[in-house]
Amino acid sequence: MSQGRINRLKQKLIEKGLDAVLVNKPENQYYLTGFDGEGFLAITTQRSILFTDFRYVEQAKKEAPELEVIELETTIPPYKKCADELKSMGLNKIAVESHYLTVKSYNELKSFLDGIEIVSTENIIEELRTTKDETELELIKKAQEITDKAFLHILDYIRPGVTEKDLALEIEYFVKKNGADGLAFETIVVSGPRSSLPHGKPTFRKLQAGDFITIDFGAKFNHYCSDMTRTVFLGKPDKEKEKIYNIVLEAQKRALDYIKAGVSGKDVDREARDFIEKMGFGENFGHALGHGVGLEIHEAPRLSKKGDNNLMPGMVVTVEPGIYIEDYGGVRIEDLVVVTEEGHINLTKSSKDLICL
Ligand SMILES: [Mn+2]
């Protein structure tokens, strides 16, 4: 359990004039406490309480010994137990995670709170999570190492006749076999004309000569995610396909060169987007340039047209421009980088030269 993280949250509560925050989102609960069982937290400026049931009481004591654990009983609604505890402390204003708490739970909680004001908070803990400490960076680095190894491994499997699903399955087996908790998200493998689907699911389509094959995947290592994408080619690409690949690669390089602490996510996005637009493919790059990665595969900050916040040292973001042409194919190249004062550290080691198999 990280007392430091909880203390930073308590500080934020004071700044925002809140008496407590209820934490229901599992990643936020894990981040603050190290406890990854089911339950929810009530963090007040004075106390850190975990509400959980019999199944997790022992686990909670071991994973988060400094937490106060209140055991829920099957006969009493969980939010009644919680509300009673909050009322006994004489609190006035508590926050809930409006992007996560269900309407049902919210209504239940409200009915038991007898007038304590409930306000929404969306990002109070997510903001703390944007900059990673050394321990977190090590875990993300390790997750990406497994991912790079898996990419090298999968290159041997890419040949005509193999299906997209075959590749996805082999990747999953490999990352688990090599120490990952599992996948960070369901692997994307799209080939041939299907490679124009930015988030297509793998199918039984068989690879054939002339295909772009885009593989977007990541591992989870001790709760932390990695994320990378490579597009490879089966056979020998024609001039047009080679050109498209090189435009995406150059756009990515420009964005990477631009990254450092103090620049905004919006400006990094613009760097890649301007180049792709200039080359005539602006319409074909319809998604954001990148996103933060940590306990969740998509988290703050965003590198997008809306990314107003400035990057800070220790943020971990993806840089993933792409070009997608309907019924023709597409290319995406994605690296995972740590923002530093002067630039970035690229955690993705796999080659970005167009690999032709
Ligand atoms: Mn990504």
Coordinates of C-alpha atoms and ligand atoms in Angstrom, one line a residue:
M1 CA 0.0 0.0 0.0
S2 CA 1.2 3.4 -0.8
Q3 CA 0.7 5.8 2.1
G4 CA 2.2 8.5 -0.1
R5 CA -0.5 8.2 -2.7
I6 CA -3.3 8.2 -0.2
N7 CA -1.7 11.3 1.5
R8 CA -1.6 13.1 -1.9
L9 CA -5.2 12.3 -2.4
K10 CA -6.1 13.6 1.0
Q11 CA -4.3 16.8 0.2
K12 CA -6.4 17.1 -2.9
L13 CA -9.6 16.6 -1.0
I14 CA -8.6 19.5 1.3
E15 CA -7.8 21.7 -1.6
K16 CA -11.2 21.0 -3.2
G17 CA -13.1 21.4 0.0
L18 CA -14.3 17.8 0.1
D19 CA -14.6 15.7 3.2
A20 CA -14.2 12.3 1.5
V21 CA -14.2 10.5 -1.8
L22 CA -15.7 7.1 -2.5
V23 CA -13.4 5.0 -4.8
N24 CA -15.2 2.3 -6.8
K25 CA -13.0 2.0 -9.8
P26 CA -10.8 -1.0 -9.4
E27 CA -7.7 0.5 -10.9
N28 CA -8.0 3.5 -8.6
Q29 CA -8.5 1.3 -5.6
Y30 CA -5.4 -0.7 -6.5
Y31 CA -3.3 2.3 -7.2
L32 CA -4.1 3.8 -3.7
T33 CA -3.9 0.6 -1.7
G34 CA -2.3 -2.3 -3.4
F35 CA -5.5 -4.3 -2.7
D36 CA -6.9 -5.9 -5.9
G37 CA -9.9 -7.8 -4.5
E38 CA -13.5 -6.6 -4.7
G39 CA -14.7 -3.7 -2.6
F40 CA -14.7 0.0 -2.4
L41 CA -12.9 2.7 -0.5
A42 CA -14.0 5.7 1.5
I43 CA -11.0 8.0 1.8
T44 CA -11.7 10.9 4.2
T45 CA -9.2 13.6 5.2
Q46 CA -8.7 11.5 8.4
R47 CA -9.3 7.9 7.5
S48 CA -8.8 5.3 4.8
I49 CA -11.5 2.6 4.9
L50 CA -12.0 -0.4 2.7
F51 CA -15.5 -1.9 2.6
T52 CA -15.3 -5.5 1.5
D53 CA -16.9 -8.9 2.2
F54 CA -15.7 -12.0 3.9
R55 CA -14.1 -13.4 0.8
Y56 CA -11.5 -10.7 0.8
V57 CA -10.9 -9.8 4.4
E58 CA -7.7 -11.9 4.8
Q59 CA -6.4 -10.7 1.4
A60 CA -6.9 -7.1 2.3
K61 CA -5.1 -7.5 5.6
K62 CA -2.1 -8.9 3.7
E63 CA -2.1 -6.6 0.7
A64 CA -3.0 -3.4 2.5
P65 CA -2.3 -3.7 6.2
E66 CA -2.6 0.0 6.9
L67 CA -6.2 0.1 5.7
E68 CA -9.1 0.1 8.1
V69 CA -11.2 -2.8 6.9
I70 CA -15.0 -2.9 7.4
E71 CA -16.6 -6.2 6.6
L72 CA -19.9 -6.0 4.7
E73 CA -22.7 -8.3 5.8
T74 CA -25.1 -9.9 3.4
T75 CA -28.1 -8.7 5.3
I76 CA -27.2 -5.0 5.2
P77 CA -27.0 -3.1 1.9
P78 CA -23.3 -2.2 1.3
Y79 CA -24.0 1.5 0.9
K80 CA -26.0 1.7 4.1
K81 CA -23.1 0.4 6.0
C82 CA -20.9 2.9 4.3
A83 CA -23.3 5.8 4.8
D84 CA -23.7 5.0 8.5
E85 CA -19.9 5.2 8.9
L86 CA -19.7 8.5 7.0
K87 CA -22.6 10.0 9.0
S88 CA -21.0 9.0 12.3
M89 CA -18.0 11.2 11.3
G90 CA -20.2 14.3 10.7
L91 CA -19.1 14.9 7.1
N92 CA -20.8 17.4 4.9
K93 CA -19.6 16.9 1.4
I94 CA -18.4 13.7 -0.3
A95 CA -17.3 13.0 -3.9
V96 CA -18.1 9.9 -6.0
E97 CA -16.6 8.7 -9.2
S98 CA -19.4 9.8 -11.6
H99 CA -17.6 8.1 -14.5
Y100 CA -17.7 4.7 -12.8
L101 CA -20.4 4.5 -10.1
T102 CA -23.6 3.0 -11.4
V103 CA -26.9 5.0 -11.2
K104 CA -28.3 2.2 -9.0
S105 CA -25.4 2.4 -6.5
Y106 CA -25.6 6.2 -6.5
N107 CA -29.3 6.2 -5.7
E108 CA -28.8 3.6 -3.0
L109 CA -26.0 5.7 -1.4
K110 CA -28.0 8.9 -1.7
S111 CA -31.0 7.3 0.0
F112 CA -28.9 6.4 3.1
L113 CA -26.8 9.6 3.3
D114 CA -29.5 11.8 4.9
G115 CA -28.5 15.1 3.4
I116 CA -24.7 14.7 3.1
E117 CA -24.0 16.5 -0.2
I118 CA -22.7 14.2 -3.0
V119 CA -20.6 15.8 -5.8
S120 CA -19.2 14.2 -8.9
T121 CA -15.5 13.8 -9.5
E122 CA -14.2 12.3 -12.7
N123 CA -10.4 12.5 -12.5
I124 CA -9.2 13.2 -9.0
I125 CA -7.3 9.9 -8.8
E126 CA -6.7 9.6 -12.5
E127 CA -4.8 12.9 -12.4
L128 CA -2.5 11.5 -9.7
R129 CA -1.9 8.4 -11.8
T130 CA -0.7 10.3 -14.9
T131 CA 2.9 10.7 -13.8
K132 CA 4.5 7.3 -12.9
D133 CA 7.0 6.7 -10.2
E134 CA 10.1 4.5 -10.6
T135 CA 8.3 1.3 -9.5
E136 CA 5.5 1.9 -12.0
L137 CA 8.0 2.7 -14.8
E138 CA 9.8 -0.6 -14.2
L139 CA 6.6 -2.6 -14.5
I140 CA 5.6 -0.9 -17.7
K141 CA 9.0 -1.4 -19.1
K142 CA 8.9 -5.1 -18.2
A143 CA 5.4 -5.4 -19.9
Q144 CA 6.8 -3.8 -23.0
E145 CA 9.8 -6.1 -23.0
I146 CA 7.5 -9.1 -23.1
T147 CA 5.6 -7.4 -25.9
D148 CA 8.7 -6.8 -28.0
K149 CA 9.7 -10.4 -27.5
A150 CA 6.3 -11.5 -28.6
F151 CA 6.5 -9.4 -31.8
L152 CA 9.8 -11.0 -32.7
H153 CA 8.3 -14.4 -32.0
I154 CA 5.2 -13.8 -34.1
L155 CA 7.2 -12.8 -37.2
D156 CA 8.1 -16.5 -37.6
Y157 CA 4.4 -17.4 -37.9
I158 CA 3.5 -14.9 -40.6
R159 CA 3.1 -16.7 -43.9
P160 CA 0.4 -17.2 -46.5
G161 CA -2.5 -19.4 -45.2
V162 CA -2.2 -18.5 -41.6
T163 CA -5.3 -16.8 -40.2
E164 CA -5.5 -13.6 -38.2
K165 CA -6.9 -15.6 -35.3
D166 CA -3.9 -17.9 -35.4
L167 CA -1.6 -15.0 -34.9
A168 CA -3.7 -13.5 -32.1
L169 CA -3.9 -16.8 -30.2
E170 CA -0.1 -17.4 -30.5
I171 CA 0.6 -13.9 -29.2
E172 CA -1.7 -14.5 -26.2
Y173 CA 0.0 -17.8 -25.4
F174 CA 3.4 -16.3 -25.7
V175 CA 2.9 -13.3 -23.5
K176 CA 1.4 -15.5 -20.7
K177 CA 4.1 -18.1 -21.1
N178 CA 6.7 -15.3 -20.7
G179 CA 5.6 -13.9 -17.4
A180 CA 2.7 -11.6 -18.2
D181 CA -0.5 -11.6 -16.2
G182 CA -2.3 -11.7 -19.6
L183 CA -3.1 -9.4 -22.4
A184 CA -3.5 -5.6 -21.8
F185 CA -6.5 -5.8 -24.2
E186 CA -7.8 -8.1 -26.9
T187 CA -5.2 -8.3 -29.6
I188 CA -6.0 -6.6 -32.9
V189 CA -4.8 -8.5 -36.0
V190 CA -6.1 -7.2 -39.4
S191 CA -4.8 -8.1 -42.8
G192 CA -5.1 -7.2 -46.4
P193 CA -8.1 -4.9 -47.1
R194 CA -9.2 -5.4 -43.5
S195 CA -6.1 -3.5 -42.3
S196 CA -8.1 -0.3 -42.9
L197 CA -10.1 -1.2 -39.8
P198 CA -8.2 0.7 -37.0
H199 CA -9.7 -1.6 -34.3
G200 CA -10.7 -4.7 -36.3
K201 CA -11.1 -8.0 -34.5
P202 CA -9.0 -10.9 -35.8
T203 CA -11.0 -13.3 -38.1
F204 CA -10.4 -16.6 -39.9
R205 CA -9.2 -14.6 -43.0
K206 CA -6.0 -16.3 -44.3
L207 CA -3.0 -14.1 -45.0
Q208 CA -1.9 -13.8 -48.6
A209 CA 0.9 -12.2 -50.6
G210 CA 0.3 -8.4 -51.0
D211 CA -1.2 -8.0 -47.5
F212 CA -0.4 -5.4 -45.0
I213 CA -0.8 -7.0 -41.6
T214 CA -1.3 -4.7 -38.6
I215 CA -0.8 -6.2 -35.2
D216 CA -1.7 -4.0 -32.1
F217 CA -1.3 -5.6 -28.8
G218 CA 0.1 -5.3 -25.3
A219 CA 0.9 -7.3 -22.2
K220 CA -0.1 -6.7 -18.6
F221 CA 2.7 -7.2 -16.1
N222 CA 1.9 -7.0 -12.4
H223 CA -1.2 -4.9 -13.3
Y224 CA 0.6 -2.5 -15.7
C225 CA -0.1 -2.4 -19.4
S226 CA 2.1 -2.0 -22.5
D227 CA 0.9 -1.2 -26.0
M228 CA 2.5 -1.3 -29.4
T229 CA 1.5 -1.6 -33.1
R230 CA 3.5 -2.7 -36.1
T231 CA 2.3 -3.1 -39.7
V232 CA 4.3 -5.7 -41.7
F233 CA 4.0 -6.7 -45.3
L234 CA 3.7 -10.1 -46.9
G235 CA 5.6 -10.3 -50.1
K236 CA 7.0 -7.2 -51.9
P237 CA 5.0 -4.0 -51.5
D238 CA 4.2 -1.8 -54.6
K239 CA 5.3 1.9 -54.7
E240 CA 2.0 3.2 -53.2
K241 CA 2.0 0.9 -50.2
E242 CA 5.6 1.6 -49.5
K243 CA 4.9 5.3 -49.7
I244 CA 2.0 5.1 -47.3
Y245 CA 4.1 3.2 -44.8
N246 CA 6.9 5.8 -45.0
I247 CA 4.4 8.7 -44.5
V248 CA 3.1 7.1 -41.3
L249 CA 6.7 6.4 -40.1
E250 CA 7.8 10.0 -40.8
A251 CA 4.7 11.4 -39.0
Q252 CA 5.5 9.2 -36.0
K253 CA 9.2 10.3 -36.0
R254 CA 8.1 14.0 -36.1
A255 CA 5.8 13.6 -33.2
L256 CA 8.4 11.6 -31.2
D257 CA 11.0 14.3 -31.8
Y258 CA 8.6 17.0 -30.6
I259 CA 7.7 15.3 -27.3
K260 CA 9.2 16.7 -24.1
A261 CA 8.0 18.0 -20.8
G262 CA 6.0 21.2 -21.1
V263 CA 4.5 20.7 -24.6
S264 CA 0.8 20.0 -24.8
G265 CA -0.8 16.8 -26.0
K266 CA -2.6 18.8 -28.7
D267 CA 0.7 20.1 -30.1
V268 CA 2.2 16.7 -30.3
D269 CA -0.9 15.4 -32.1
R270 CA -0.7 18.4 -34.5
E271 CA 3.0 17.6 -35.4
A272 CA 2.0 14.2 -36.8
R273 CA -1.3 15.3 -38.2
D274 CA 0.1 18.3 -40.1
F275 CA 2.5 16.0 -41.9
I276 CA -0.1 13.4 -42.9
E277 CA -2.4 16.2 -44.1
K278 CA 0.4 17.8 -46.1
M279 CA 1.0 14.4 -47.8
G280 CA -2.7 14.2 -48.8
F281 CA -3.9 11.6 -46.3
G282 CA -5.5 13.9 -43.6
E283 CA -8.9 12.3 -44.1
N284 CA -7.4 8.9 -43.5
F285 CA -6.1 9.6 -40.1
G286 CA -9.3 9.9 -38.0
H287 CA -8.2 9.0 -34.5
A288 CA -6.1 10.6 -31.9
L289 CA -2.3 10.3 -32.0
G290 CA -1.9 8.7 -28.6
H291 CA -2.9 8.1 -25.0
G292 CA -1.5 7.5 -21.6
V293 CA -0.9 3.9 -20.5
G294 CA -0.6 2.6 -17.0
L295 CA -3.0 0.5 -14.9
E296 CA -5.4 1.0 -17.7
I297 CA -4.6 0.7 -21.4
H298 CA -6.2 4.0 -22.2
E299 CA -5.8 6.7 -19.6
A300 CA -4.8 10.4 -19.3
P301 CA -3.1 12.2 -20.8
R302 CA -4.5 12.3 -24.3
L303 CA -2.4 13.2 -27.3
S304 CA -5.3 14.5 -29.4
K305 CA -6.9 17.6 -30.8
K306 CA -8.4 18.1 -27.3
G307 CA -5.2 17.4 -25.3
D308 CA -4.9 20.7 -23.6
N309 CA -2.7 19.6 -20.7
N310 CA 1.0 19.9 -20.8
L311 CA 3.1 16.7 -20.7
M312 CA 5.2 16.1 -17.6
P313 CA 8.2 14.0 -16.8
G314 CA 7.2 10.5 -15.9
M315 CA 4.1 10.4 -18.1
V316 CA 3.9 7.3 -20.3
V317 CA 2.1 7.8 -23.6
T318 CA 1.7 6.0 -26.9
V319 CA 2.5 7.7 -30.3
E320 CA 0.5 5.9 -33.0
P321 CA -0.3 7.7 -36.2
G322 CA -2.1 5.7 -38.9
I323 CA -3.5 5.9 -42.5
Y324 CA -6.6 3.8 -43.3
I325 CA -8.1 3.5 -46.8
E326 CA -11.4 1.7 -47.1
D327 CA -11.2 -1.7 -49.0
Y328 CA -7.5 -1.2 -49.6
G329 CA -5.7 -1.4 -46.4
G330 CA -4.0 0.6 -43.7
V331 CA -0.8 1.2 -41.7
R332 CA -0.3 2.1 -38.0
I333 CA 3.0 2.4 -36.1
E334 CA 2.8 2.7 -32.3
D335 CA 5.5 3.1 -29.7
L336 CA 5.3 3.5 -26.0
V337 CA 7.4 6.3 -24.5
V338 CA 8.2 7.9 -21.2
V339 CA 8.2 11.7 -21.2
T340 CA 11.4 13.3 -19.9
E341 CA 12.5 16.9 -19.2
E342 CA 14.5 16.9 -22.5
G343 CA 12.5 14.5 -24.7
H344 CA 11.5 10.9 -24.2
I345 CA 12.7 7.4 -23.6
N346 CA 11.3 4.9 -26.1
L347 CA 10.3 1.7 -24.4
T348 CA 9.4 0.0 -27.7
K349 CA 12.5 -1.6 -29.1
S350 CA 11.1 -3.4 -32.2
S351 CA 12.3 -2.3 -35.6
K352 CA 10.2 0.2 -37.5
D353 CA 11.7 -0.4 -41.0
L354 CA 9.0 -2.0 -43.2
I355 CA 9.4 -5.7 -42.5
C356 CA 8.6 -7.8 -45.7
L357 CA 8.0 -11.4 -45.0
Ligands
MN1 MN -2.7 2.3 -28.3

